[in-house]
């Protein structure tokens, strides 16, 4: 959806250009990687969202029980669900490993074999700059509940941005925020009746805007995505799983988003949207997802 110079981005209908650009930011990182706890940073850099700029590291661990060669890792606190016996469980610091979009590039999980041992044997210890990738891929151990084997060949994470579902929303919205607050929020705080951003619940399926937020609530609002419009049709951009990274192209179907669709208020967005900080070419892999791993 395009707007001309006479469009009023401050109209009561909403700051349309700012919303469009917010969705554009989210879509621009299609193909980048998923890892829990990340908000847009590239490994060992501080270029993530304002609320968590640099929490992604590039690991070269080679022990099979910790295998994460050229894979991004994050450390996040995981709090178990409360039970009658333990009503206030303590969080546990857990390390997560990026899967390097292994399903998206057509590489299934595997069991360790001779090819993996040969690869690791040929690496140069202590000097990652002299290590090599195997057809652009590196091995890592990933816990993925949908597969029985935790080992995968995935893209090297070097240079790729990393997100989880919340991190993608934080990153995209932050770029067009009217106020750069440092807070990171839960799915519930972004897109539910308990939200603290004054978002409005939209139930009219004929009224869909760029940057509307959608959530799933089966497990206490465990997933969030963002609407973008293409040819006047609504789609969802989301960071859903380590096997595929950030994805676009999923048609929006209201029935699949049990937490509803939520619209941020006009005041949330900058009124000088054209001057807002937007991703440059390095953010957008476009068709280069495949060339970068070759």
mmCIF file of C-alpha atoms in Angstrom:
data_model
loop_
_atom_site.group_PDB
_atom_site.id
_atom_site.type_symbol
_atom_site.label_atom_id
_atom_site.label_comp_id
_atom_site.label_asym_id
_atom_site.label_seq_id
_atom_site.Cartn_x
_atom_site.Cartn_y
_atom_site.Cartn_z
ATOM 1 C CA UNK A 1 0.000 0.000 0.000
ATOM 2 C CA UNK A 2 1.528 3.317 -1.079
ATOM 3 C CA UNK A 3 0.772 6.856 0.016
ATOM 4 C CA UNK A 4 1.285 10.137 -1.782
ATOM 5 C CA UNK A 5 2.668 13.439 -0.423
ATOM 6 C CA UNK A 6 -0.840 14.683 0.442
ATOM 7 C CA UNK A 7 -1.651 11.825 2.802
ATOM 8 C CA UNK A 8 -2.079 12.876 6.418
ATOM 9 C CA UNK A 9 -0.203 10.421 8.607
ATOM 10 C CA UNK A 10 -1.658 12.203 11.664
ATOM 11 C CA UNK A 11 -5.274 11.579 10.671
ATOM 12 C CA UNK A 12 -7.684 10.030 13.205
ATOM 13 C CA UNK A 13 -7.588 6.845 11.106
ATOM 14 C CA UNK A 14 -4.025 6.326 12.281
ATOM 15 C CA UNK A 15 -0.518 7.228 11.311
ATOM 16 C CA UNK A 16 -0.735 5.138 8.205
ATOM 17 C CA UNK A 17 2.746 5.693 6.884
ATOM 18 C CA UNK A 18 4.339 4.897 10.261
ATOM 19 C CA UNK A 19 2.320 1.673 10.513
ATOM 20 C CA UNK A 20 3.276 0.694 6.996
ATOM 21 C CA UNK A 21 6.949 1.285 7.735
ATOM 22 C CA UNK A 22 6.738 -0.705 10.973
ATOM 23 C CA UNK A 23 5.423 -3.698 9.027
ATOM 24 C CA UNK A 24 8.114 -3.079 6.396
ATOM 25 C CA UNK A 25 10.829 -3.300 9.058
ATOM 26 C CA UNK A 26 9.443 -6.637 10.269
ATOM 27 C CA UNK A 27 9.226 -8.010 6.717
ATOM 28 C CA UNK A 28 12.722 -6.772 5.855
ATOM 29 C CA UNK A 29 14.270 -9.440 8.099
ATOM 30 C CA UNK A 30 12.476 -12.335 6.422
ATOM 31 C CA UNK A 31 14.931 -15.222 6.372
ATOM 32 C CA UNK A 32 16.922 -14.104 9.397
ATOM 33 C CA UNK A 33 17.296 -16.551 12.259
ATOM 34 C CA UNK A 34 15.191 -17.516 15.278
ATOM 35 C CA UNK A 35 16.593 -17.959 18.749
ATOM 36 C CA UNK A 36 14.765 -17.594 22.036
ATOM 37 C CA UNK A 37 15.457 -14.358 23.868
ATOM 38 C CA UNK A 38 16.960 -12.436 20.934
ATOM 39 C CA UNK A 39 15.729 -9.050 19.730
ATOM 40 C CA UNK A 40 17.493 -8.381 16.452
ATOM 41 C CA UNK A 41 21.186 -8.442 17.336
ATOM 42 C CA UNK A 42 23.794 -10.032 15.144
ATOM 43 C CA UNK A 43 26.225 -12.253 17.072
ATOM 44 C CA UNK A 44 28.649 -10.333 19.287
ATOM 45 C CA UNK A 45 27.162 -6.977 18.241
ATOM 46 C CA UNK A 46 24.950 -4.433 19.968
ATOM 47 C CA UNK A 47 22.600 -3.658 17.080
ATOM 48 C CA UNK A 48 19.435 -5.252 18.458
ATOM 49 C CA UNK A 49 16.332 -3.507 19.787
ATOM 50 C CA UNK A 50 16.800 -0.738 22.322
ATOM 51 C CA UNK A 51 15.434 -2.894 25.142
ATOM 52 C CA UNK A 52 18.014 -5.658 24.556
ATOM 53 C CA UNK A 53 20.709 -4.582 22.122
ATOM 54 C CA UNK A 54 23.377 -7.257 22.454
ATOM 55 C CA UNK A 55 22.501 -10.631 23.911
ATOM 56 C CA UNK A 56 23.584 -12.934 21.078
ATOM 57 C CA UNK A 57 26.972 -14.653 20.982
ATOM 58 C CA UNK A 58 28.678 -16.724 18.287
ATOM 59 C CA UNK A 59 29.742 -20.071 19.697
ATOM 60 C CA UNK A 60 32.427 -22.435 18.433
ATOM 61 C CA UNK A 61 31.971 -25.221 20.982
ATOM 62 C CA UNK A 62 32.835 -28.564 19.438
ATOM 63 C CA UNK A 63 32.085 -31.168 22.149
ATOM 64 C CA UNK A 64 29.202 -33.278 20.851
ATOM 65 C CA UNK A 65 27.116 -32.720 23.977
ATOM 66 C CA UNK A 66 27.462 -28.935 23.525
ATOM 67 C CA UNK A 67 27.944 -28.716 19.767
ATOM 68 C CA UNK A 68 27.365 -25.181 18.491
ATOM 69 C CA UNK A 69 29.868 -24.466 15.757
ATOM 70 C CA UNK A 70 29.422 -20.979 14.287
ATOM 71 C CA UNK A 71 25.926 -21.056 15.812
ATOM 72 C CA UNK A 72 24.369 -18.180 17.732
ATOM 73 C CA UNK A 73 23.559 -18.721 21.385
ATOM 74 C CA UNK A 74 21.597 -16.755 23.970
ATOM 75 C CA UNK A 75 21.195 -17.139 27.696
ATOM 76 C CA UNK A 76 17.685 -16.473 29.001
ATOM 77 C CA UNK A 77 15.897 -17.095 32.249
ATOM 78 C CA UNK A 78 13.242 -19.784 31.929
ATOM 79 C CA UNK A 79 10.627 -19.846 34.688
ATOM 80 C CA UNK A 80 8.777 -23.192 35.069
ATOM 81 C CA UNK A 81 4.998 -23.123 35.285
ATOM 82 C CA UNK A 82 3.627 -22.748 38.787
ATOM 83 C CA UNK A 83 2.129 -25.806 40.463
ATOM 84 C CA UNK A 84 0.302 -26.388 43.734
ATOM 85 C CA UNK A 85 3.522 -27.782 45.173
ATOM 86 C CA UNK A 86 5.677 -24.939 43.815
ATOM 87 C CA UNK A 87 3.440 -21.866 43.408
ATOM 88 C CA UNK A 88 6.369 -19.489 42.851
ATOM 89 C CA UNK A 89 9.052 -21.370 40.898
ATOM 90 C CA UNK A 90 12.466 -19.819 40.424
ATOM 91 C CA UNK A 91 13.840 -19.094 36.998
ATOM 92 C CA UNK A 92 16.677 -21.131 35.546
ATOM 93 C CA UNK A 93 19.309 -19.581 33.276
ATOM 94 C CA UNK A 94 19.177 -21.611 30.070
ATOM 95 C CA UNK A 95 21.356 -21.451 26.967
ATOM 96 C CA UNK A 96 19.585 -21.675 23.611
ATOM 97 C CA UNK A 97 21.222 -22.539 20.287
ATOM 98 C CA UNK A 98 20.080 -21.270 16.888
ATOM 99 C CA UNK A 99 19.138 -23.926 14.340
ATOM 100 C CA UNK A 100 20.316 -21.891 11.357
ATOM 101 C CA UNK A 101 17.075 -22.220 9.354
ATOM 102 C CA UNK A 102 17.810 -25.898 8.728
ATOM 103 C CA UNK A 103 14.307 -26.789 7.533
ATOM 104 C CA UNK A 104 14.125 -23.745 5.298
ATOM 105 C CA UNK A 105 17.319 -24.746 3.526
ATOM 106 C CA UNK A 106 16.187 -28.350 3.219
ATOM 107 C CA UNK A 107 18.498 -29.957 5.769
ATOM 108 C CA UNK A 108 16.830 -32.470 8.127
ATOM 109 C CA UNK A 109 18.136 -33.390 11.607
ATOM 110 C CA UNK A 110 20.731 -36.153 11.693
ATOM 111 C CA UNK A 111 22.576 -38.526 13.994
ATOM 112 C CA UNK A 112 26.313 -37.897 14.442
ATOM 113 C CA UNK A 113 28.322 -39.751 11.831
ATOM 114 C CA UNK A 114 31.671 -39.806 10.052
ATOM 115 C CA UNK A 115 31.001 -36.626 8.078
ATOM 116 C CA UNK A 116 30.526 -34.680 11.313
ATOM 117 C CA UNK A 117 33.638 -36.153 12.922
ATOM 118 C CA UNK A 118 35.688 -35.408 9.790
ATOM 119 C CA UNK A 119 34.423 -31.837 9.708
ATOM 120 C CA UNK A 120 35.263 -31.171 13.349
ATOM 121 C CA UNK A 121 38.683 -32.820 13.026
ATOM 122 C CA UNK A 122 39.613 -30.486 10.162
ATOM 123 C CA UNK A 123 38.737 -27.269 12.011
ATOM 124 C CA UNK A 124 41.481 -24.985 13.296
ATOM 125 C CA UNK A 125 41.150 -24.786 17.104
ATOM 126 C CA UNK A 126 41.199 -21.327 18.638
ATOM 127 C CA UNK A 127 41.067 -19.438 15.347
ATOM 128 C CA UNK A 128 37.495 -19.218 14.008
ATOM 129 C CA UNK A 129 38.714 -16.965 11.210
ATOM 130 C CA UNK A 130 40.511 -19.942 9.674
ATOM 131 C CA UNK A 131 37.607 -22.361 10.075
ATOM 132 C CA UNK A 132 35.437 -23.240 7.143
ATOM 133 C CA UNK A 133 31.805 -24.047 6.512
ATOM 134 C CA UNK A 134 30.542 -27.111 4.703
ATOM 135 C CA UNK A 135 28.586 -25.706 1.749
ATOM 136 C CA UNK A 136 27.895 -22.675 3.919
ATOM 137 C CA UNK A 137 26.542 -24.822 6.751
ATOM 138 C CA UNK A 138 27.796 -25.618 10.236
ATOM 139 C CA UNK A 139 26.759 -28.324 12.721
ATOM 140 C CA UNK A 140 24.976 -27.621 15.976
ATOM 141 C CA UNK A 141 22.995 -29.446 18.607
ATOM 142 C CA UNK A 142 19.441 -28.126 18.766
ATOM 143 C CA UNK A 143 16.581 -29.257 20.964
ATOM 144 C CA UNK A 144 13.537 -29.354 18.696
ATOM 145 C CA UNK A 145 10.431 -31.038 20.043
ATOM 146 C CA UNK A 146 9.225 -32.000 16.577
ATOM 147 C CA UNK A 147 12.275 -34.150 15.814
ATOM 148 C CA UNK A 148 13.935 -37.044 17.580
ATOM 149 C CA UNK A 149 17.504 -36.021 16.710
ATOM 150 C CA UNK A 150 18.963 -32.854 18.241
ATOM 151 C CA UNK A 151 21.806 -32.474 15.694
ATOM 152 C CA UNK A 152 21.374 -30.356 12.558
ATOM 153 C CA UNK A 153 23.388 -28.797 9.753
ATOM 154 C CA UNK A 154 22.292 -25.151 9.593
ATOM 155 C CA UNK A 155 23.417 -21.818 8.201
ATOM 156 C CA UNK A 156 26.397 -20.217 9.857
ATOM 157 C CA UNK A 157 24.927 -17.516 12.113
ATOM 158 C CA UNK A 158 27.751 -15.060 11.499
ATOM 159 C CA UNK A 159 26.267 -11.775 10.259
ATOM 160 C CA UNK A 160 22.606 -12.796 10.575
ATOM 161 C CA UNK A 161 20.149 -11.053 12.870
ATOM 162 C CA UNK A 162 18.366 -13.153 15.491
ATOM 163 C CA UNK A 163 14.849 -12.883 16.873
ATOM 164 C CA UNK A 164 12.152 -14.656 18.794
ATOM 165 C CA UNK A 165 8.505 -13.715 18.277
ATOM 166 C CA UNK A 166 8.612 -10.946 20.880
ATOM 167 C CA UNK A 167 11.995 -9.781 19.689
ATOM 168 C CA UNK A 168 10.711 -9.261 16.161
ATOM 169 C CA UNK A 169 7.843 -7.092 17.420
ATOM 170 C CA UNK A 170 10.139 -5.155 19.752
ATOM 171 C CA UNK A 171 12.628 -4.558 16.942
ATOM 172 C CA UNK A 172 10.083 -3.434 14.340
ATOM 173 C CA UNK A 173 7.955 -1.264 16.613
ATOM 174 C CA UNK A 174 10.976 0.334 18.276
ATOM 175 C CA UNK A 175 12.126 1.750 14.947
ATOM 176 C CA UNK A 176 8.955 3.842 14.639
ATOM 177 C CA UNK A 177 8.242 4.516 18.322
ATOM 178 C CA UNK A 178 7.392 8.054 19.331
ATOM 179 C CA UNK A 179 9.137 7.433 22.676
ATOM 180 C CA UNK A 180 12.171 5.154 22.903
ATOM 181 C CA UNK A 181 11.328 3.457 26.181
ATOM 182 C CA UNK A 182 13.697 0.672 27.265
ATOM 183 C CA UNK A 183 11.070 -1.840 28.285
ATOM 184 C CA UNK A 184 10.691 -5.340 26.964
ATOM 185 C CA UNK A 185 7.180 -6.767 27.204
ATOM 186 C CA UNK A 186 5.447 -10.120 27.238
ATOM 187 C CA UNK A 187 2.978 -11.258 24.588
ATOM 188 C CA UNK A 188 0.200 -10.583 27.077
ATOM 189 C CA UNK A 189 1.416 -7.013 27.596
ATOM 190 C CA UNK A 190 1.476 -6.376 23.839
ATOM 191 C CA UNK A 191 -1.600 -8.119 22.478
ATOM 192 C CA UNK A 192 -4.296 -9.111 24.948
ATOM 193 C CA UNK A 193 -6.957 -7.489 27.087
ATOM 194 C CA UNK A 194 -4.218 -7.164 29.712
ATOM 195 C CA UNK A 195 -1.991 -5.078 27.413
ATOM 196 C CA UNK A 196 -0.215 -2.053 28.857
ATOM 197 C CA UNK A 197 0.295 -0.179 25.566
ATOM 198 C CA UNK A 198 -3.346 0.960 25.162
ATOM 199 C CA UNK A 199 -3.867 -1.364 22.203
ATOM 200 C CA UNK A 200 -7.432 -1.737 20.933
ATOM 201 C CA UNK A 201 -9.007 -5.129 20.262
ATOM 202 C CA UNK A 202 -10.127 -5.223 16.604
ATOM 203 C CA UNK A 203 -12.794 -7.792 15.730
ATOM 204 C CA UNK A 204 -13.977 -6.417 12.367
ATOM 205 C CA UNK A 205 -12.227 -8.551 9.733
ATOM 206 C CA UNK A 206 -12.804 -5.854 7.119
ATOM 207 C CA UNK A 207 -10.746 -3.422 9.196
ATOM 208 C CA UNK A 208 -7.140 -4.636 9.013
ATOM 209 C CA UNK A 209 -4.086 -2.371 9.135
ATOM 210 C CA UNK A 210 -0.361 -2.740 8.771
ATOM 211 C CA UNK A 211 1.358 -3.371 12.131
ATOM 212 C CA UNK A 212 -1.721 -4.832 13.827
ATOM 213 C CA UNK A 213 -0.500 -7.400 16.356
ATOM 214 C CA UNK A 214 -1.921 -10.920 16.603
ATOM 215 C CA UNK A 215 -1.415 -13.395 19.434
ATOM 216 C CA UNK A 216 -2.072 -16.987 20.410
ATOM 217 C CA UNK A 217 -3.281 -17.700 23.922
ATOM 218 C CA UNK A 218 -3.435 -21.474 24.379
ATOM 219 C CA UNK A 219 -0.418 -21.402 26.703
ATOM 220 C CA UNK A 220 -0.717 -18.024 28.386
ATOM 221 C CA UNK A 221 -0.142 -15.963 25.232
ATOM 222 C CA UNK A 222 2.870 -17.847 23.951
ATOM 223 C CA UNK A 223 3.171 -16.410 20.434
ATOM 224 C CA UNK A 224 2.843 -13.071 18.667
ATOM 225 C CA UNK A 225 3.026 -11.926 15.060
ATOM 226 C CA UNK A 226 2.512 -8.761 13.023
ATOM 227 C CA UNK A 227 0.113 -8.042 10.150
ATOM 228 C CA UNK A 228 1.333 -6.636 6.862
ATOM 229 C CA UNK A 229 -0.741 -5.869 3.786
ATOM 230 C CA UNK A 230 0.255 -7.012 0.295
ATOM 231 C CA UNK A 231 -2.081 -6.310 -2.626
ATOM 232 C CA UNK A 232 -4.642 -5.251 0.017
ATOM 233 C CA UNK A 233 -4.570 -8.733 1.564
ATOM 234 C CA UNK A 234 -3.411 -9.340 5.154
ATOM 235 C CA UNK A 235 -0.469 -11.621 5.912
ATOM 236 C CA UNK A 236 1.537 -12.376 9.045
ATOM 237 C CA UNK A 237 5.270 -11.890 9.527
ATOM 238 C CA UNK A 238 6.545 -13.882 12.506
ATOM 239 C CA UNK A 239 9.535 -15.506 14.164
ATOM 240 C CA UNK A 240 8.035 -18.837 15.098
ATOM 241 C CA UNK A 241 10.621 -21.606 15.163
ATOM 242 C CA UNK A 242 14.351 -22.235 15.001
ATOM 243 C CA UNK A 243 13.975 -24.543 12.002
ATOM 244 C CA UNK A 244 12.735 -21.735 9.708
ATOM 245 C CA UNK A 245 13.656 -18.383 11.243
ATOM 246 C CA UNK A 246 11.628 -15.266 10.417
ATOM 247 C CA UNK A 247 8.918 -15.965 7.856
ATOM 248 C CA UNK A 248 6.486 -13.955 5.746
ATOM 249 C CA UNK A 249 3.703 -15.083 3.439
ATOM 250 C CA UNK A 250 1.337 -16.685 5.937
ATOM 251 C CA UNK A 251 -2.218 -15.489 5.112
ATOM 252 C CA UNK A 252 -3.916 -13.963 8.140
ATOM 253 C CA UNK A 253 -6.794 -16.118 9.383
ATOM 254 C CA UNK A 254 -8.480 -14.725 12.469
ATOM 255 C CA UNK A 255 -9.498 -18.148 13.764
ATOM 256 C CA UNK A 256 -5.869 -19.226 14.081
ATOM 257 C CA UNK A 257 -4.990 -16.363 16.421
ATOM 258 C CA UNK A 258 -6.888 -17.152 19.602
ATOM 259 C CA UNK A 259 -5.483 -14.152 21.450
ATOM 260 C CA UNK A 260 -7.075 -11.762 18.977
ATOM 261 C CA UNK A 261 -5.859 -8.851 16.872
ATOM 262 C CA UNK A 262 -4.697 -5.662 18.554
ATOM 263 C CA UNK A 263 -4.008 -2.160 17.226
ATOM 264 C CA UNK A 264 -1.530 0.194 18.833
ATOM 265 C CA UNK A 265 -2.718 3.795 19.371
ATOM 266 C CA UNK A 266 -1.701 6.622 17.046
ATOM 267 C CA UNK A 267 0.382 8.203 19.789
ATOM 268 C CA UNK A 268 2.631 5.144 19.824
ATOM 269 C CA UNK A 269 4.159 6.078 16.465
ATOM 270 C CA UNK A 270 6.415 8.880 15.303
ATOM 271 C CA UNK A 271 4.769 11.667 13.359
ATOM 272 C CA UNK A 272 7.880 12.149 11.207
ATOM 273 C CA UNK A 273 7.802 8.618 9.894
ATOM 274 C CA UNK A 274 9.748 9.404 6.739
ATOM 275 C CA UNK A 275 12.716 10.450 8.882
ATOM 276 C CA UNK A 276 12.548 7.390 11.126
ATOM 277 C CA UNK A 277 15.503 5.035 11.372
ATOM 278 C CA UNK A 278 14.885 2.142 8.997
ATOM 279 C CA UNK A 279 16.902 -0.923 8.076
ATOM 280 C CA UNK A 280 19.504 -0.505 5.384
ATOM 281 C CA UNK A 281 20.402 -3.091 2.770
ATOM 282 C CA UNK A 282 22.371 -5.273 5.153
ATOM 283 C CA UNK A 283 19.201 -6.059 7.107
ATOM 284 C CA UNK A 284 17.342 -7.492 4.161
ATOM 285 C CA UNK A 285 18.566 -10.790 2.698
ATOM 286 C CA UNK A 286 15.859 -10.667 0.025
ATOM 287 C CA UNK A 287 16.745 -13.370 -2.475
ATOM 288 C CA UNK A 288 20.193 -13.780 -0.986
ATOM 289 C CA UNK A 289 19.161 -16.331 1.653
ATOM 290 C CA UNK A 290 20.545 -19.008 -0.616
ATOM 291 C CA UNK A 291 23.575 -17.177 -1.968
ATOM 292 C CA UNK A 292 24.775 -16.360 1.544
ATOM 293 C CA UNK A 293 24.936 -20.029 2.478
ATOM 294 C CA UNK A 294 26.612 -21.221 -0.695
#
